Coordinates of C-alpha atoms in Angstrom, one line a residue:
X828 CA 5.8 -56.6 128.4
X829 CA 7.5 -57.5 125.1
X830 CA 5.7 -59.8 122.7
X831 CA 6.6 -63.3 123.9
X832 CA 7.0 -64.6 120.4
X833 CA 9.8 -62.2 119.8
X834 CA 11.7 -63.3 122.9
X835 CA 11.6 -67.1 122.4
X836 CA 15.0 -68.3 121.2
X837 CA 13.6 -70.6 118.4
X838 CA 12.6 -69.8 114.8
X839 CA 9.7 -71.0 112.8
X840 CA 11.7 -73.6 110.8
X841 CA 12.8 -75.2 114.1
X842 CA 9.3 -75.2 115.5
X843 CA 8.0 -77.0 112.4
X844 CA 10.6 -79.7 112.7
X845 CA 10.0 -80.4 116.4
X846 CA 7.6 -83.3 117.2
X847 CA 5.7 -83.1 120.5
X848 CA 3.7 -85.8 122.3
X849 CA 1.2 -84.7 125.0
X850 CA 0.2 -87.4 127.4
X851 CA -2.7 -86.6 129.8
X852 CA -5.9 -88.3 130.8
X853 CA -7.7 -84.9 131.1
X854 CA -9.1 -84.4 127.6
X855 CA -9.7 -80.7 128.0
X856 CA -6.1 -80.1 129.2
X857 CA -4.4 -82.1 126.5
X858 CA -6.5 -80.5 123.8
X859 CA -5.7 -77.1 125.1
X860 CA -2.0 -77.9 125.2
X861 CA -2.1 -79.2 121.6
X862 CA -4.0 -76.1 120.4
X863 CA -1.6 -73.6 122.1
X864 CA 1.4 -75.4 120.6
X865 CA 0.0 -75.9 117.2
X866 CA -0.7 -72.2 116.9
X867 CA 3.0 -71.7 117.5
X868 CA 3.8 -74.0 114.6
X869 CA 4.8 -77.3 116.4
X870 CA 3.8 -80.8 115.2
X871 CA 1.7 -82.1 118.1
X872 CA 0.2 -85.5 118.8
X873 CA -1.9 -86.4 121.9
X874 CA -2.6 -89.6 124.0
X875 CA -5.2 -89.9 126.7
X876 CA -4.2 -93.4 128.0
X877 CA -0.9 -94.6 129.3
X878 CA -0.9 -97.9 127.4
X879 CA -1.6 -96.0 124.2
X880 CA 1.2 -93.6 124.9
X881 CA 3.7 -96.5 125.4
X882 CA 2.8 -98.0 122.0
X883 CA 3.0 -94.5 120.4
X884 CA 6.4 -93.9 121.8
X885 CA 7.6 -97.3 120.4
X886 CA 6.3 -96.5 116.9
X887 CA 7.3 -92.8 116.6
X888 CA 10.2 -90.6 117.6
X889 CA 9.4 -87.5 119.5
X890 CA 11.7 -84.6 120.4
X891 CA 9.5 -83.3 123.3
X892 CA 7.1 -85.3 125.5
X893 CA 4.8 -83.8 128.1
X894 CA 3.5 -86.4 130.5
X895 CA 1.1 -86.2 133.4
X896 CA 2.8 -87.5 136.5
X897 CA -0.4 -89.1 137.9
X898 CA -1.9 -91.0 135.0
X899 CA -4.4 -93.9 135.5
X900 CA -3.2 -97.5 134.9
X901 CA 0.3 -96.5 133.7
X902 CA 2.2 -94.2 136.2
X903 CA 3.7 -91.1 134.9
X904 CA 7.2 -92.1 136.1
X905 CA 6.9 -95.3 134.0
X906 CA 5.9 -93.2 131.0
X907 CA 8.9 -90.9 131.6
X908 CA 11.2 -94.0 131.5
X909 CA 9.4 -95.2 128.4
X910 CA 9.9 -91.9 126.6
X911 CA 13.6 -91.9 127.4
X912 CA 14.0 -95.5 126.5
X913 CA 12.5 -94.8 123.1
X914 CA 14.7 -91.7 122.5
X915 CA 17.5 -91.1 125.0
X916 CA 17.7 -87.4 123.8
X917 CA 14.0 -86.8 124.2
X918 CA 13.1 -83.8 126.4
X919 CA 10.5 -85.0 128.9
X920 CA 8.5 -82.4 130.8
X921 CA 6.4 -83.7 133.7
X922 CA 3.1 -81.9 134.4
X923 CA 1.1 -82.5 137.6
X924 CA -1.7 -81.2 139.7
X925 CA -0.1 -82.3 142.9
X926 CA 3.3 -80.6 143.0
X927 CA 5.8 -81.2 145.7
X928 CA 9.6 -80.9 146.2
X929 CA 9.9 -84.7 146.5
X930 CA 8.0 -85.5 143.3
X931 CA 9.9 -82.8 141.4
X932 CA 13.3 -84.1 142.5
X933 CA 12.3 -87.7 141.8
X934 CA 11.2 -86.7 138.2
X935 CA 14.3 -84.6 137.6
X936 CA 16.6 -87.2 138.8
X937 CA 14.9 -89.8 136.7
X938 CA 15.7 -87.7 133.6
X939 CA 12.9 -85.2 133.3
X940 CA 13.9 -81.9 131.7
X941 CA 11.5 -79.8 133.7
X942 CA 8.5 -79.9 136.0
X943 CA 5.3 -77.9 135.3
X944 CA 2.7 -77.6 138.0
X945 CA -1.0 -77.3 137.1
X946 CA -2.7 -75.0 136.5
X947 CA -0.6 -73.2 133.9
X948 CA -1.4 -70.7 131.2
X949 CA -0.9 -71.0 127.5
X950 CA 1.8 -68.5 127.6
X951 CA 3.7 -70.4 130.4
X952 CA 3.4 -73.5 128.3
X953 CA 4.6 -71.8 125.1
X954 CA 7.6 -70.3 126.9
X955 CA 8.6 -73.6 128.4
X956 CA 8.2 -75.5 125.1
X957 CA 10.1 -72.7 123.3
X958 CA 13.0 -73.2 125.6
X959 CA 12.8 -77.0 125.2
X960 CA 12.7 -76.6 121.4
X961 CA 15.7 -74.4 121.6
X962 CA 17.5 -77.2 123.4
X963 CA 16.6 -79.6 120.6
X964 CA 18.0 -77.1 118.1
X965 CA 21.3 -76.7 120.1
X966 CA 21.6 -80.5 120.3
X967 CA 21.3 -80.8 116.6
X968 CA 23.9 -78.1 116.1
X969 CA 26.3 -79.9 118.4
X970 CA 25.8 -83.2 116.6
X971 CA 26.3 -81.5 113.2
X972 CA 29.5 -79.8 114.5
X973 CA 30.9 -83.1 115.7
X974 CA 30.1 -84.8 112.5
X975 CA 31.6 -82.0 110.4
X976 CA 34.8 -81.7 112.4
X977 CA 35.1 -85.4 113.4
X978 CA 35.9 -84.2 116.9
X979 CA 33.9 -85.5 119.9
X980 CA 34.0 -84.1 123.4
X981 CA 37.4 -84.4 125.1
X982 CA 38.0 -86.2 128.3
X983 CA 39.6 -85.1 131.6
X984 CA 41.4 -88.4 132.4
X985 CA 44.6 -86.4 132.8
X986 CA 43.2 -85.0 136.0
X987 CA 43.7 -88.2 137.8
X988 CA 42.8 -91.9 138.2
X989 CA 42.3 -92.3 141.9
X990 CA 39.0 -94.2 142.6
X991 CA 37.6 -91.4 144.7
X992 CA 38.1 -89.0 141.8
X993 CA 37.0 -91.4 139.1
X994 CA 33.7 -91.7 141.0
X995 CA 33.1 -88.0 140.6
X996 CA 34.1 -88.2 136.9
X997 CA 31.8 -91.1 136.3
X998 CA 28.9 -89.3 137.9
X999 CA 29.7 -86.2 135.9
X1000 CA 29.8 -88.2 132.6
X1001 CA 26.4 -89.7 133.4
X1002 CA 24.7 -86.4 134.2
X1003 CA 26.4 -84.6 131.3
X1004 CA 24.1 -86.1 128.7
X1005 CA 21.0 -84.7 130.5
X1006 CA 20.1 -81.2 131.2
X1007 CA 19.8 -81.7 135.0
X1008 CA 21.2 -79.0 137.3
X1009 CA 24.4 -80.0 139.1
X1010 CA 25.7 -78.9 142.5
X1011 CA 29.4 -79.4 142.9
X1012 CA 31.0 -79.2 146.3
X1013 CA 34.7 -79.3 147.3
X1014 CA 37.6 -77.3 148.8
X1015 CA 39.0 -74.3 147.0
X1016 CA 41.2 -75.3 144.1
X1017 CA 40.0 -78.9 144.1
X1018 CA 38.9 -78.8 140.5
X1019 CA 35.2 -77.9 140.7
X1020 CA 35.3 -75.7 137.6
X1021 CA 37.1 -78.4 135.7
X1022 CA 34.3 -80.8 136.5
X1023 CA 31.8 -78.1 135.3
X1024 CA 33.8 -77.8 132.0
X1025 CA 33.8 -81.6 131.7
X1026 CA 30.0 -81.7 132.0
X1027 CA 29.5 -79.0 129.5
X1028 CA 32.0 -80.5 127.0
X1029 CA 30.1 -83.8 127.1
X1030 CA 26.7 -82.3 126.9
X1031 CA 24.3 -81.6 124.0
X1032 CA 25.1 -77.9 124.7
X1033 CA 28.8 -78.2 123.9
X1034 CA 28.5 -76.1 120.7
X1035 CA 27.2 -73.2 122.8
X1036 CA 29.1 -71.2 125.4
X1037 CA 30.0 -72.1 129.0
X1038 CA 29.8 -68.9 130.9
X1039 CA 31.2 -68.6 134.5
X1040 CA 30.4 -66.1 137.2
X1041 CA 32.2 -65.9 140.6
X1042 CA 29.4 -64.9 143.0
X1043 CA 31.9 -64.0 145.7
X1044 CA 34.0 -61.6 143.5
X1045 CA 31.5 -58.8 142.9
X1046 CA 29.4 -56.6 145.2
X1047 CA 25.6 -57.1 145.0
X1048 CA 24.7 -54.3 142.6
X1049 CA 27.5 -55.2 140.2
X1050 CA 26.7 -58.9 140.4
X1051 CA 23.0 -58.3 139.6
X1052 CA 24.0 -56.2 136.6
X1053 CA 26.5 -58.7 135.3
X1054 CA 24.1 -61.6 135.6
X1055 CA 20.9 -60.0 134.4
X1056 CA 22.1 -57.1 132.3
X1057 CA 20.7 -53.6 132.6
X1058 CA 18.8 -51.0 130.5
X1059 CA 20.1 -47.5 129.6
X1060 CA 19.7 -45.2 132.6
X1061 CA 19.3 -47.9 135.2
X1062 CA 22.1 -46.4 137.2
X1063 CA 24.9 -43.9 136.9
X1064 CA 27.2 -45.0 134.0
X1065 CA 24.5 -47.2 132.3
X1066 CA 24.8 -45.3 129.0
X1067 CA 23.3 -48.1 126.9
X1068 CA 21.3 -51.4 127.2
X1069 CA 23.6 -54.3 128.1
X1070 CA 22.7 -58.0 128.1
X1071 CA 23.8 -60.0 131.1
X1072 CA 25.6 -63.3 131.5
X1073 CA 22.4 -65.2 131.4
X1074 CA 21.6 -64.0 127.9
X1075 CA 25.2 -64.6 126.9
X1076 CA 24.9 -68.2 128.1
X1077 CA 21.7 -68.8 126.1
X1078 CA 21.7 -72.3 124.7
X1079 CA 24.7 -73.2 126.8
X1080 CA 25.7 -73.5 130.5
X1081 CA 26.0 -71.0 133.3
X1082 CA 28.5 -71.9 136.0
X1083 CA 27.7 -70.3 139.3
X1084 CA 30.9 -70.5 141.3
X1085 CA 30.7 -69.9 145.0
X1086 CA 26.9 -69.7 144.9
X1087 CA 26.4 -69.5 148.6
X1088 CA 28.1 -66.0 148.5
X1089 CA 25.3 -64.7 146.3
X1090 CA 23.1 -62.2 148.1
X1091 CA 19.6 -63.4 148.9
X1092 CA 17.7 -60.8 146.7
X1093 CA 19.7 -62.0 143.7
X1094 CA 19.0 -65.6 144.7
X1095 CA 15.3 -64.9 144.4
X1096 CA 15.7 -63.3 141.0
X1097 CA 17.8 -66.2 139.8
X1098 CA 15.2 -68.7 141.0
X1099 CA 12.6 -67.2 138.7
X1100 CA 15.0 -67.5 135.7
X1101 CA 15.6 -71.2 136.5
X1102 CA 11.8 -71.8 136.9
X1103 CA 10.5 -70.0 133.8
X1104 CA 13.5 -68.7 131.8
X1105 CA 12.4 -65.1 132.0
X1106 CA 15.1 -62.4 132.3
X1107 CA 14.4 -58.9 133.5
X1108 CA 17.3 -56.6 133.2
X1109 CA 18.2 -54.1 136.0
X1110 CA 16.0 -51.0 135.5
X1111 CA 13.5 -52.7 133.2
X1112 CA 9.8 -52.8 133.8
X1113 CA 9.1 -55.9 131.6
X1114 CA 10.6 -59.1 130.3
X1115 CA 13.7 -58.5 128.2
X1116 CA 14.6 -62.1 127.2
X1117 CA 13.6 -65.7 127.5
X1118 CA 16.6 -67.9 127.9
X1119 CA 17.4 -71.6 127.8
X1120 CA 20.3 -72.3 130.1
X1121 CA 21.7 -75.2 132.0
X1122 CA 22.9 -74.4 135.5
X1123 CA 25.9 -75.8 137.3
X1124 CA 26.6 -74.4 140.8
X1125 CA 29.6 -74.9 143.1
X1126 CA 30.7 -74.0 146.6
X1127 CA 33.6 -74.6 148.9
X1128 CA 31.3 -74.3 151.9
X1129 CA 28.8 -76.7 153.5
X1130 CA 25.5 -76.0 151.8
X1131 CA 23.5 -77.6 154.5
X1132 CA 25.0 -75.2 157.0
X1133 CA 24.3 -72.4 154.7
X1134 CA 20.6 -73.5 154.7
X1135 CA 20.5 -73.5 158.5
X1136 CA 22.1 -70.1 158.7
X1137 CA 19.8 -68.6 156.2
X1138 CA 22.5 -67.7 153.7
X1139 CA 21.1 -69.9 151.0
X1140 CA 17.4 -70.2 149.9
X1141 CA 16.1 -73.7 150.3
X1142 CA 14.0 -73.6 147.1
X1143 CA 17.0 -72.4 145.1
X1144 CA 19.2 -75.1 146.6
X1145 CA 16.9 -78.0 145.8
X1146 CA 16.3 -76.6 142.3
X1147 CA 20.1 -76.6 141.6
X1148 CA 21.0 -79.7 143.6
X1149 CA 19.3 -82.2 141.3
X1150 CA 22.6 -84.1 141.1
X1151 CA 25.2 -83.4 143.8
X1152 CA 28.9 -84.1 142.9
X1153 CA 31.5 -84.0 145.7
X1154 CA 35.0 -83.4 144.5
X1155 CA 37.8 -84.9 146.7
X1156 CA 40.7 -82.8 148.0
X1157 CA 44.1 -83.5 146.5
X1158 CA 45.4 -84.9 149.8
X1159 CA 42.7 -87.6 149.5
X1160 CA 44.2 -88.8 146.2
X1161 CA 48.1 -88.5 146.6
X1162 CA 48.7 -91.0 143.8
X1163 CA 47.2 -88.5 141.4
X1164 CA 49.8 -85.9 142.2
X1165 CA 52.5 -87.2 139.8
X1166 CA 50.0 -87.4 137.0
X1167 CA 48.8 -83.8 137.5
X1168 CA 52.4 -82.6 138.1
X1169 CA 53.6 -84.1 134.8
X1170 CA 50.6 -82.6 133.0
X1171 CA 51.1 -79.1 134.3
X1172 CA 54.9 -79.4 133.7
X1173 CA 54.2 -80.2 130.0
X1174 CA 51.4 -77.5 129.8
X1175 CA 53.5 -74.6 131.2
X1176 CA 56.7 -75.6 129.4
X1177 CA 54.8 -75.3 126.1
X1178 CA 53.4 -72.0 127.1
X1179 CA 56.6 -70.3 128.4
X1180 CA 59.3 -72.0 126.4
X1181 CA 60.1 -72.7 122.7
X1182 CA 58.7 -75.8 121.0
X1183 CA 62.3 -77.0 120.3
X1184 CA 63.5 -76.8 123.9
X1185 CA 63.5 -80.3 125.5
X1186 CA 61.0 -80.9 128.3
X1187 CA 62.4 -81.3 131.9
X1188 CA 61.7 -84.6 133.7
X1189 CA 60.4 -85.1 137.2
X1190 CA 62.9 -87.0 139.3
X1191 CA 61.8 -89.7 141.7
X1192 CA 62.9 -87.5 144.6
X1193 CA 60.8 -84.6 143.3
X1194 CA 57.7 -86.9 142.9
X1195 CA 58.2 -88.2 146.4
X1196 CA 58.4 -84.6 147.7
X1197 CA 55.3 -83.6 145.8
X1198 CA 53.4 -86.6 147.2
X1199 CA 54.5 -85.7 150.7
X1200 CA 53.0 -82.2 150.6
X1201 CA 49.5 -81.8 152.1
X1202 CA 48.3 -79.4 149.3
X1203 CA 46.0 -77.1 151.3
X1204 CA 45.4 -75.2 148.0
X1205 CA 44.7 -78.5 146.2
X1206 CA 45.1 -78.7 142.4
X1207 CA 45.3 -75.0 142.0
X1208 CA 48.3 -74.9 144.3
X1209 CA 50.0 -77.7 142.4
X1210 CA 49.4 -75.9 139.2
X1211 CA 51.1 -72.8 140.5
X1212 CA 54.0 -74.8 141.9
X1213 CA 54.7 -76.4 138.5
X1214 CA 54.4 -73.1 136.7
X1215 CA 56.9 -71.6 139.1
X1216 CA 59.3 -74.4 138.5
X1217 CA 59.0 -74.2 134.7
X1218 CA 60.0 -70.5 134.7
X1219 CA 63.3 -71.3 136.5
X1220 CA 64.2 -74.7 135.0
X1221 CA 66.8 -75.3 132.3
X1222 CA 65.7 -77.2 129.1
X1223 CA 65.9 -81.0 129.6
X1224 CA 66.8 -80.8 133.2
X1225 CA 65.8 -83.3 135.9
X1226 CA 63.4 -81.6 138.3
X1227 CA 64.7 -82.1 141.8
X1228 CA 63.3 -81.4 145.2
X1229 CA 65.3 -78.2 145.3
X1230 CA 63.2 -76.9 142.3
X1231 CA 59.9 -77.2 144.3
X1232 CA 59.0 -73.9 146.0
X1233 CA 57.7 -75.5 149.3
X1234 CA 60.7 -77.9 149.7
X1235 CA 62.0 -76.1 152.8
X1236 CA 58.8 -77.1 154.7
X1237 CA 59.7 -80.8 154.5
X1238 CA 63.5 -80.7 154.3
X1239 CA 64.3 -83.8 156.2
X1240 CA 61.9 -86.1 154.3
X1241 CA 63.1 -84.8 151.0
X1242 CA 66.7 -85.4 151.8
X1243 CA 65.8 -89.0 152.8
X1244 CA 64.1 -89.4 149.4
X1245 CA 67.0 -87.9 147.5
X1246 CA 69.5 -90.3 149.1
X1247 CA 67.4 -93.4 148.7
X1248 CA 67.8 -95.5 145.5
X1249 CA 64.6 -97.4 145.7
X1250 CA 62.1 -94.5 145.6
X1251 CA 59.8 -95.5 142.7
X1252 CA 57.6 -93.0 140.9
X1253 CA 54.7 -95.4 141.3
X1254 CA 55.0 -95.8 145.1
X1255 CA 52.5 -94.3 147.5
X1256 CA 53.9 -91.7 149.9
X1257 CA 53.5 -93.6 153.1
X1258 CA 54.9 -96.9 151.7
X1259 CA 58.0 -95.1 150.4
X1260 CA 58.5 -93.1 153.6
X1261 CA 58.3 -96.2 155.7
X1262 CA 61.1 -97.9 153.6
X1263 CA 63.2 -94.8 153.6
X1264 CA 63.1 -94.3 157.4
X1265 CA 63.9 -98.0 157.9
X1266 CA 67.3 -97.3 156.4
X1267 CA 68.4 -95.0 159.2

């Protein structure tokens, strides 16, 4: 196995700048933790009582806090809250001798960065703290970049304002500032990857890459090589060592699209990376990298059904599903269709046409027709429809129902909309349709 100190993604200067507080009522354990971390160059302070820890957190700022979940007098969850109240960007790691799925999820959802069961080795602790320190380093880089450029993370309000969609965005915004794993569900084309981009852009990892992998697009052997990398000679055609997407995403976010399609053997290998950050490339006999990655998973299928059928590992699911975010289908938010259509019209006009050519305008009849469509392909279908229209439109033209590719599917309704004078761009589909039909 490679020297672990050479694999940790954090240098000596960063270690020396990171302040760590160890809170545990077991003297031997907290002193062992302090010793193992001080050897690595970290600045470490310890507390043996909960009330002492609360006061220490109020007086000093810590980058990383290790807290025993089952402390006497002051519960570990209360100490977790106190650590985050004192420093919202603190990385809090919960340690416990009574691990369970329930307690782990409770801690992670309350803002813990990770969960470390006892007993653990000094090496395990050093690897975990190395990854946490790397997160501190990345967050500092992100803040410095934003201060230098004067640019903060952008928003995705253009995607829609329907309450059901804003609920998803609000949840995404709340979870973005943490490092919690996110599990996004929704139909194909509904905007799951855009939600993942939103979370990454608003996170402390935004200065590092967001790397996406479609788990359904590659056969098992190729998916494993793409994700974990391979060593020279691992298989025919492996003429050199190659890092995988996990290493490319180091410090940033890995988006696992269509996770349920991932073969079970790769799920098991991925779980180990999530748990301890250790990456072993295909064909390797040792550890090739230690990574610090945030995971966002997505699927267009029912994950509970995938659990029952055995397609999805339960331990992997609960590790990734710290915060679930359901994304509504476009048909569930018809009033967002004009907003999205106008956005895509502008986007593709600028891409395919000259800057001096006037932008076409969506007519009321076109908007009515767009709202009337059921959008089985969701936002992706609308995006393609608008690009198709842009390619054929004249500069400055009014976009009519006849310019919409699927118009023949709803010819009667569109003709009614085109003849009516009181179709308003702000009307809902059913309200407008009812008034139009009443004319005849």
